[in-house]
PDB file of C-alpha atoms in Angstrom:
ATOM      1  CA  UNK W   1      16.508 -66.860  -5.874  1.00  0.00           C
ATOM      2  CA  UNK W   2      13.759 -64.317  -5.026  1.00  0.00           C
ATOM      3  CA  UNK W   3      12.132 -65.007  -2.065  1.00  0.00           C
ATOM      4  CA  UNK W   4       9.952 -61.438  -1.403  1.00  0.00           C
ATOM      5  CA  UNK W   5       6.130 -61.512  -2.084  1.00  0.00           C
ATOM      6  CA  UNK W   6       6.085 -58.095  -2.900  1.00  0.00           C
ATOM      7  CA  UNK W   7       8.753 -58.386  -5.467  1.00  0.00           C
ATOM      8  CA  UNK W   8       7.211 -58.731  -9.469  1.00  0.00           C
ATOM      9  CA  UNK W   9      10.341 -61.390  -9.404  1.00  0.00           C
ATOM     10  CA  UNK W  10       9.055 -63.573  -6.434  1.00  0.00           C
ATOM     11  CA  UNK W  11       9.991 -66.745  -6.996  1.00  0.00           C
ATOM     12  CA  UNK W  12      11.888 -66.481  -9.598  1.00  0.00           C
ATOM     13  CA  UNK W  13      15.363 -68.786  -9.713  1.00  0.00           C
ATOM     14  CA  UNK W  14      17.678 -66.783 -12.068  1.00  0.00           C
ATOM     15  CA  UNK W  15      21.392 -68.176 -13.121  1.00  0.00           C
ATOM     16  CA  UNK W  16      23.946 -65.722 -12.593  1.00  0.00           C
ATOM     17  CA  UNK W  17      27.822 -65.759 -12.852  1.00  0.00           C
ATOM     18  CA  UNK W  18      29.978 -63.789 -10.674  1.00  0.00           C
ATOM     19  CA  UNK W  19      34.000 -63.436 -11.873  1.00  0.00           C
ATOM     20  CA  UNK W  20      36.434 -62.187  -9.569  1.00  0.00           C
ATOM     21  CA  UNK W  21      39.693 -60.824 -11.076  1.00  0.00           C
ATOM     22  CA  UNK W  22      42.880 -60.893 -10.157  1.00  0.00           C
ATOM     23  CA  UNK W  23      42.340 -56.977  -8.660  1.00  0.00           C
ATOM     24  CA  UNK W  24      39.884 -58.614  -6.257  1.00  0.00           C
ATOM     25  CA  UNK W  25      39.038 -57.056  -3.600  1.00  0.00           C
ATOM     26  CA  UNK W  26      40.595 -53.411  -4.581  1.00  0.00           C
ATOM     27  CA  UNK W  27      38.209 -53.706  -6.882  1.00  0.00           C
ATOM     28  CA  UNK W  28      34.941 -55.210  -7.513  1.00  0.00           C
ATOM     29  CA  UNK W  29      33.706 -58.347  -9.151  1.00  0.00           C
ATOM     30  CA  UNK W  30      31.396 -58.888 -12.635  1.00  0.00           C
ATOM     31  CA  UNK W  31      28.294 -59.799 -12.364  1.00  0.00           C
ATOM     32  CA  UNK W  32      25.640 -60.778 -15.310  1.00  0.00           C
ATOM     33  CA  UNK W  33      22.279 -62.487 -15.008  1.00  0.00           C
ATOM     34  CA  UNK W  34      22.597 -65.851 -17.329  1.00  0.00           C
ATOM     35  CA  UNK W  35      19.056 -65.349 -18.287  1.00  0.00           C
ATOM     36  CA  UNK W  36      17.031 -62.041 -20.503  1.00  0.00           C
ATOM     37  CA  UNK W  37      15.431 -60.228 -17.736  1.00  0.00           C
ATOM     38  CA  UNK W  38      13.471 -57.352 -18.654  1.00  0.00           C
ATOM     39  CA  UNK W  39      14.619 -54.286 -16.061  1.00  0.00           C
ATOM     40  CA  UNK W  40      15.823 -50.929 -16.094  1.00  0.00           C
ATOM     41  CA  UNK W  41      19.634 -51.963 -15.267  1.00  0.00           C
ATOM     42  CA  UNK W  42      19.966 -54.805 -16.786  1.00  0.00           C
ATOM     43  CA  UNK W  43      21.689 -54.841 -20.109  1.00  0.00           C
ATOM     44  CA  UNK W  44      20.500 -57.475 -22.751  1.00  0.00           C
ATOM     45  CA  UNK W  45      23.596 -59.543 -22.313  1.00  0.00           C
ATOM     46  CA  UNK W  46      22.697 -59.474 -18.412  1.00  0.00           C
ATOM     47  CA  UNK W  47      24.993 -57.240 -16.919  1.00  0.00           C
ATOM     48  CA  UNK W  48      24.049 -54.899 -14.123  1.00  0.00           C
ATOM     49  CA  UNK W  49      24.075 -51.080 -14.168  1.00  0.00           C
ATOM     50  CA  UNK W  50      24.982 -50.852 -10.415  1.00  0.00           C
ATOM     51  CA  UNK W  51      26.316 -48.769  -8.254  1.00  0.00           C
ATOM     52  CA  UNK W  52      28.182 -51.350  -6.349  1.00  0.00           C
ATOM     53  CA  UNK W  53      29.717 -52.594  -9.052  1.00  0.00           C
ATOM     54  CA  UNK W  54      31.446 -49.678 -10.248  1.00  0.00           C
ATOM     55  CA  UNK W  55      34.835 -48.897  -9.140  1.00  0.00           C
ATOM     56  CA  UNK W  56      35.949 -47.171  -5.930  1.00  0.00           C
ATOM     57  CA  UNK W  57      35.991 -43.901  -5.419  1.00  0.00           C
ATOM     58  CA  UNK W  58      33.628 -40.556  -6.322  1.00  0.00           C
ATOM     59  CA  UNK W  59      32.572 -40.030  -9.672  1.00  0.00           C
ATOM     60  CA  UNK W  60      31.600 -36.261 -10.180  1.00  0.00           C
ATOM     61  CA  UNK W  61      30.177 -37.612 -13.825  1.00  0.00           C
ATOM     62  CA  UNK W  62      27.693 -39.861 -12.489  1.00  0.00           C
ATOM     63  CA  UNK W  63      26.768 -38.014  -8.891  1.00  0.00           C
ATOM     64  CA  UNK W  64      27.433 -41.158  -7.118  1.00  0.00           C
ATOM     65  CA  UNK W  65      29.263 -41.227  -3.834  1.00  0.00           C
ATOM     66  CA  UNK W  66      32.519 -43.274  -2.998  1.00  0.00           C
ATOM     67  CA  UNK W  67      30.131 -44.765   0.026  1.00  0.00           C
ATOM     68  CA  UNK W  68      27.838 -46.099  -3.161  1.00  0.00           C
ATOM     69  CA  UNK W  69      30.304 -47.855  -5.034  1.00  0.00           C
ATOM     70  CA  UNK W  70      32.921 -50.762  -4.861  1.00  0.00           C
ATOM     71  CA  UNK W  71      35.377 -50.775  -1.406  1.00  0.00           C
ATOM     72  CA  UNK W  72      37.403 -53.734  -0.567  1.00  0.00           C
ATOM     73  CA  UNK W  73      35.109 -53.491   2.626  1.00  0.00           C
ATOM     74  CA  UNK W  74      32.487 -55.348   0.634  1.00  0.00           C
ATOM     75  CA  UNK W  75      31.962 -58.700  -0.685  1.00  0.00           C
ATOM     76  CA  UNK W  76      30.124 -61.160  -2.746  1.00  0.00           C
ATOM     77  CA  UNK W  77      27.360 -61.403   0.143  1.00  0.00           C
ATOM     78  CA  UNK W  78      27.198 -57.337  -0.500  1.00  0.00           C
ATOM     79  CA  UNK W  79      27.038 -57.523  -4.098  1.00  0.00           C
ATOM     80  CA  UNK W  80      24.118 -60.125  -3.894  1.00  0.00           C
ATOM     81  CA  UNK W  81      22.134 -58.126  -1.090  1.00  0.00           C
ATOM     82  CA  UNK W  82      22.289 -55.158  -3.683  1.00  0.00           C
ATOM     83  CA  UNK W  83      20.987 -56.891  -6.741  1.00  0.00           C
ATOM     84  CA  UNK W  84      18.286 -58.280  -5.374  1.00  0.00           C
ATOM     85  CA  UNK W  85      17.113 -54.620  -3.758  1.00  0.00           C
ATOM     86  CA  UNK W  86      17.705 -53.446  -7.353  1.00  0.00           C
ATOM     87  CA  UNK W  87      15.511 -56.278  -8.993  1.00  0.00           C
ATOM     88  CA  UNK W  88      12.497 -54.766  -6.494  1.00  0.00           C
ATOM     89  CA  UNK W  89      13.650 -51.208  -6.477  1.00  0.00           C
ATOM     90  CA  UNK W  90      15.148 -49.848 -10.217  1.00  0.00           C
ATOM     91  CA  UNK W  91      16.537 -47.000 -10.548  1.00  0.00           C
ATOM     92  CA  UNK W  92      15.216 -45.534 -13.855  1.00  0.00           C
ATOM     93  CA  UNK W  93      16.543 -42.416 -13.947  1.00  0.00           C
ATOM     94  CA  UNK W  94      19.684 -43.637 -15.666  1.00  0.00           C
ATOM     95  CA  UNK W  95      18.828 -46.680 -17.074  1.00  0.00           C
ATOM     96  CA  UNK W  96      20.926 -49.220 -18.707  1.00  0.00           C
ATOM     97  CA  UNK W  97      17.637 -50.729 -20.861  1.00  0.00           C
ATOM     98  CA  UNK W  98      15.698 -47.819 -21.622  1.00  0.00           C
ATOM     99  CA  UNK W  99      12.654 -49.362 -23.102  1.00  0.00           C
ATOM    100  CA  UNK W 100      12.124 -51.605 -19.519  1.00  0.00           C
ATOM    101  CA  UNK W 101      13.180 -47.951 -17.813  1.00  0.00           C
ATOM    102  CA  UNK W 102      10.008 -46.193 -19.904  1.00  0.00           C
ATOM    103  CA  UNK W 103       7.464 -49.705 -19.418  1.00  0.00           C
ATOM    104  CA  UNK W 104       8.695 -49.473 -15.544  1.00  0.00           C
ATOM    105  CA  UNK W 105       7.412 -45.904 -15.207  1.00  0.00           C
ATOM    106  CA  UNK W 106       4.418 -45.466 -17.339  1.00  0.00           C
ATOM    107  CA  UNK W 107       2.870 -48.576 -18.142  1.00  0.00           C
ATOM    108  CA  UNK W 108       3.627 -50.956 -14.742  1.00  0.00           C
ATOM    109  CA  UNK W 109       0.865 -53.626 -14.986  1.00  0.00           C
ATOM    110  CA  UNK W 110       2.846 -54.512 -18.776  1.00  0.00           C
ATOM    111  CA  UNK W 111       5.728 -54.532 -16.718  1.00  0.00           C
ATOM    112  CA  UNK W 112       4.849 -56.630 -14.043  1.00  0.00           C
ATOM    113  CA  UNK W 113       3.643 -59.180 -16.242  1.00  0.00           C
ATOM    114  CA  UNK W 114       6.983 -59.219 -18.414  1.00  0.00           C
ATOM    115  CA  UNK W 115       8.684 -60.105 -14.621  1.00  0.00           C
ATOM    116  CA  UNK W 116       6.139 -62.876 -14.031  1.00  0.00           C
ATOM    117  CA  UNK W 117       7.128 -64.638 -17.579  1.00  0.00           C
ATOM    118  CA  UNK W 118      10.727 -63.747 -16.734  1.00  0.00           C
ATOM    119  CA  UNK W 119      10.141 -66.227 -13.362  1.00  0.00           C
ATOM    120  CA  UNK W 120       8.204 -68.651 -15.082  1.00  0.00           C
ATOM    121  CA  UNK W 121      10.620 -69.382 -17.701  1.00  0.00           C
ATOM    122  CA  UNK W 122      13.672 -69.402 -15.342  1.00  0.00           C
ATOM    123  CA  UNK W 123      11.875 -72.251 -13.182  1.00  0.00           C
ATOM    124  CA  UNK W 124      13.347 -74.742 -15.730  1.00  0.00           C
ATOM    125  CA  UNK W 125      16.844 -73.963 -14.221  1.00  0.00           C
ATOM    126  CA  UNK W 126      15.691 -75.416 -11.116  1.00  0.00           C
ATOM    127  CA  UNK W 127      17.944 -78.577 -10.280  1.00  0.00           C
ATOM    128  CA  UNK W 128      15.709 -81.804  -9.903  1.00  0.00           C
ATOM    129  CA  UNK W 129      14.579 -82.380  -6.650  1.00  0.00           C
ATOM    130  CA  UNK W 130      15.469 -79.014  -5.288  1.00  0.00           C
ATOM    131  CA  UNK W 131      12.365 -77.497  -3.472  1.00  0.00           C
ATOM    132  CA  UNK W 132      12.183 -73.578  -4.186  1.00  0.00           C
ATOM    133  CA  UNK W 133      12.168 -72.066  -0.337  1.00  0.00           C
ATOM    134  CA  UNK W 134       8.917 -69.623   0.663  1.00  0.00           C
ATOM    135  CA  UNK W 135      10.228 -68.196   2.624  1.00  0.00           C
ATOM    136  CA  UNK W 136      13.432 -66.744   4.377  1.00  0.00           C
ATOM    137  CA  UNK W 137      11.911 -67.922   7.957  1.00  0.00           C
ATOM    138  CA  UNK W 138      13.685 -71.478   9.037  1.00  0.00           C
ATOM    139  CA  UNK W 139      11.078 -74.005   9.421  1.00  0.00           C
ATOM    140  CA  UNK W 140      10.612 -75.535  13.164  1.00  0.00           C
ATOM    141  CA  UNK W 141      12.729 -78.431  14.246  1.00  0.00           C
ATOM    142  CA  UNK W 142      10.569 -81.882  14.234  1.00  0.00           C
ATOM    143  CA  UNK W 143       8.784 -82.147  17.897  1.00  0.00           C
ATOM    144  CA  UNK W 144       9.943 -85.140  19.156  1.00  0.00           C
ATOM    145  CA  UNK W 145       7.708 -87.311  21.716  1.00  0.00           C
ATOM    146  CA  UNK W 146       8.409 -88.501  24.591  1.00  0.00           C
ATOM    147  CA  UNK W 147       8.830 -92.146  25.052  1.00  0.00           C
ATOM    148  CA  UNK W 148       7.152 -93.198  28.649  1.00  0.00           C
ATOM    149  CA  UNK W 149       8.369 -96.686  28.115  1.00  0.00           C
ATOM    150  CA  UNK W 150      11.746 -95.937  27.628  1.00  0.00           C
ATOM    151  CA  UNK W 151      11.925 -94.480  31.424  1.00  0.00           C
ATOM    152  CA  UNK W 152       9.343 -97.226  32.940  1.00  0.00           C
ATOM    153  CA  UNK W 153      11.261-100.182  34.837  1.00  0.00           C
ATOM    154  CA  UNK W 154      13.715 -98.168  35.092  1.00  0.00           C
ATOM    155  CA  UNK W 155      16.265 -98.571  38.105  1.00  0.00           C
ATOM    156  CA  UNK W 156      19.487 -96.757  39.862  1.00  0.00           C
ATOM    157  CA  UNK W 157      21.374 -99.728  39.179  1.00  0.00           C
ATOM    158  CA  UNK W 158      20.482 -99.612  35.493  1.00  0.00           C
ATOM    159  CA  UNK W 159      22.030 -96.461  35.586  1.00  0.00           C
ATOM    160  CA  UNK W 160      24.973 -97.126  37.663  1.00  0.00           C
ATOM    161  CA  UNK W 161      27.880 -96.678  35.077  1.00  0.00           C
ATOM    162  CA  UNK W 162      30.266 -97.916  38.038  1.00  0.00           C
ATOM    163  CA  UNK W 163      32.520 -94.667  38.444  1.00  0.00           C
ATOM    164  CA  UNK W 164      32.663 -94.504  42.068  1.00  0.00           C
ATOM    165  CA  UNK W 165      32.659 -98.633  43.257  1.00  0.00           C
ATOM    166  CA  UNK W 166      35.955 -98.362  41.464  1.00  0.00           C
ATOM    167  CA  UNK W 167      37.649 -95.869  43.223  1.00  0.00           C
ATOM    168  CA  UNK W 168      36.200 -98.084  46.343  1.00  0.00           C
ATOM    169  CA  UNK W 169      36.968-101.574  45.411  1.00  0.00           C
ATOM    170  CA  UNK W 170      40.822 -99.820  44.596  1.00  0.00           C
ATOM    171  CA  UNK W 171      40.772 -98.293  48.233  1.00  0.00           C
ATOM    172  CA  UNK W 172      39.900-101.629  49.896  1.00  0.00           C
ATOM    173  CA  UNK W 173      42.596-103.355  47.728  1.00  0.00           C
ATOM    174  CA  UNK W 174      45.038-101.396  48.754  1.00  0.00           C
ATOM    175  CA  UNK W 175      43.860-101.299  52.465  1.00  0.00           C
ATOM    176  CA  UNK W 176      43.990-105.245  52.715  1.00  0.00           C
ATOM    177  CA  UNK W 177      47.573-105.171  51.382  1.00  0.00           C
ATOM    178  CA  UNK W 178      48.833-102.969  53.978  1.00  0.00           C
ATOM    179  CA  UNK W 179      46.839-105.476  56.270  1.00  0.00           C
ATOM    180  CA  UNK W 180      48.855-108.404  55.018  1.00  0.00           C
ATOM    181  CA  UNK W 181      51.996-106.715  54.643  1.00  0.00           C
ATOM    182  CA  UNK W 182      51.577-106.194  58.802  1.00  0.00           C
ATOM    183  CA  UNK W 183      51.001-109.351  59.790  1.00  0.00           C
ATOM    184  CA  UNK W 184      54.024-110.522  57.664  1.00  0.00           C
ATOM    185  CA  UNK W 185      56.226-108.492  59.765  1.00  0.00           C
ATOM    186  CA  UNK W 186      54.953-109.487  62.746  1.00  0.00           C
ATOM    187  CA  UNK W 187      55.428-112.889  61.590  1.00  0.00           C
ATOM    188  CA  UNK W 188      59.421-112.888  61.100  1.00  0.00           C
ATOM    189  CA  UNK W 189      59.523-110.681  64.004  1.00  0.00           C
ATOM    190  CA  UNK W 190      58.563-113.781  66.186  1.00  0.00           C
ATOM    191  CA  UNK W 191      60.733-116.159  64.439  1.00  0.00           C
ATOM    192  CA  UNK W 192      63.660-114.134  65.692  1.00  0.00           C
ATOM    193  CA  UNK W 193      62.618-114.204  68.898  1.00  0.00           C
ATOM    194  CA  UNK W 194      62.297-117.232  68.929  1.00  0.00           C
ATOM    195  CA  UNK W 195      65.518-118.278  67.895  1.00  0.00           C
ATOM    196  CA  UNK W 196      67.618-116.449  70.460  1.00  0.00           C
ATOM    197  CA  UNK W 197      65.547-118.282  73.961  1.00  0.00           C
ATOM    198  CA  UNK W 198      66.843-121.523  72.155  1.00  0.00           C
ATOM    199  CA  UNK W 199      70.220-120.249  71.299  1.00  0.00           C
ATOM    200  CA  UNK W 200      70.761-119.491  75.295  1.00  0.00           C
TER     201      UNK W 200
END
C-alpha cells in the first residue's frame, strides 16, 4: 500500500511476493511487484533494480557501497521501507526500464498519469471489505461518556467487597475460643477441689 499524498502512486494497493531462500539472511530476499508498474527500476516481469536487494558487499562495477546493499542486519521491514522510497524517488540514472527512465525525466505529467492508471487498476486487488487507510496517523480512540447514573445512589456499603470484616469476624472467633477454653479450666479446676474437702 501507498499511503503518501505526494507520491504519483498514492493509494495505490500493489500485490507483491517476497521469497526468502535458504541463504536468508547472509543474503537478501526476491522481491517482484505482481502487477505491470510503469517505473524506472522495475523490470516488466516486476522485479526491482535495487540497491538493497543486491548482494553484500562493494561492487566497484556498479559504484554502490557495501552500506547500500544487502547485510544480514536488515530485514523484510528494510526491504519494504526501501521500495516504497524508490516508487516516490527513482533512480534513473541506471535504469532497469529505460523507456519509464526517459518518460520519468523528460516528459513527467505522461508519467504521472501512467502511475495514476497503475493505482486505479490495482484497486481491484483490494480484499472485500477492507477499507484502504489515509493515512499513516492512528485514528483517536472512541470518547466514551460518562454515565452519572451509574455513580448516583451509590453507597460505601455497595462497595464494601468485605476484605477487612473477615480478618475481624476471624479475630473475634478466635478470641471467644480462648474465652471458652478458660472458663473450661477453671471449671475442672473446682471439681478437684472439691473432691478432696469431701474426701477428708
Amino acid at each position: 500500500m501507498v499511503i503518501n499524498s505526494d507520491s504519483p502512486f498514492n493509494g495505490g494497493y500493489f500485490r507483491a511476493e517476497m521469497v526468502f531462500t535458504d541463504e536468508y539472511p547472509y543474503q537478501p530476499p526476491k522481491f517482484r511487484f505482481l502487477i505491470p508498474i510503469t517505473h524506472p527500476n522495475i523490470y516488466p516481469d516486476g522485479q526491482l533494480c535495487i540497491s538493497i536487494l543486491h548482494n553484500p558487499g562493494e561492487d566497484i562495477m556498479s559504484g554502490e557501497d557495501a552500506s547500500e546493499r544487502w547485510s544480514p542486519l536488515q530485514g523484510a521491514e528494510s526491504v519494504l521501507r526501501s521500495v516504497l522510497l524508490l516508487l516516490d524517488d527513482p533512480e534513473i540514472n541506471s535504469p532497469a526500464n529505460v523507456d519509464a527512465g526517459v518518460m520519468y525525466r523528460d516528459r513527467r505529467g505522461e508519467y504521472h498519469e501512467k502511475a495514476r492508471e497503475t493505482v486505479e487498476r490495482s484497486k481491484k486487488d483490494i480484499p472485500e471489505g477492507f477499507e484502504m487507510p489515509t493515512t499513516f496517523e492512528a485514528a483517536p480512540p472512541p470518547k466514551q461518556e460518562e454515565d452519572d447514573d451509574f455513580w448516583a445512589g451509590s453507597s460505601d456499603e455497595e462497595f464494601d467487597f468485605g476484605g477487612s470484616d473477615t480478618g475481624d469476624d476471624d479475630e473475634m472467633d478466635y478470641e471467644d475460643e480462648e474465652e471458652e477454653e478458660e472458663e473450661e479450666e477453671e471449671g475442672e479446676g473446682d471439681g478437684s477441689d472439691e473432691e478432696e474437702e469431701e474426701d477428708k
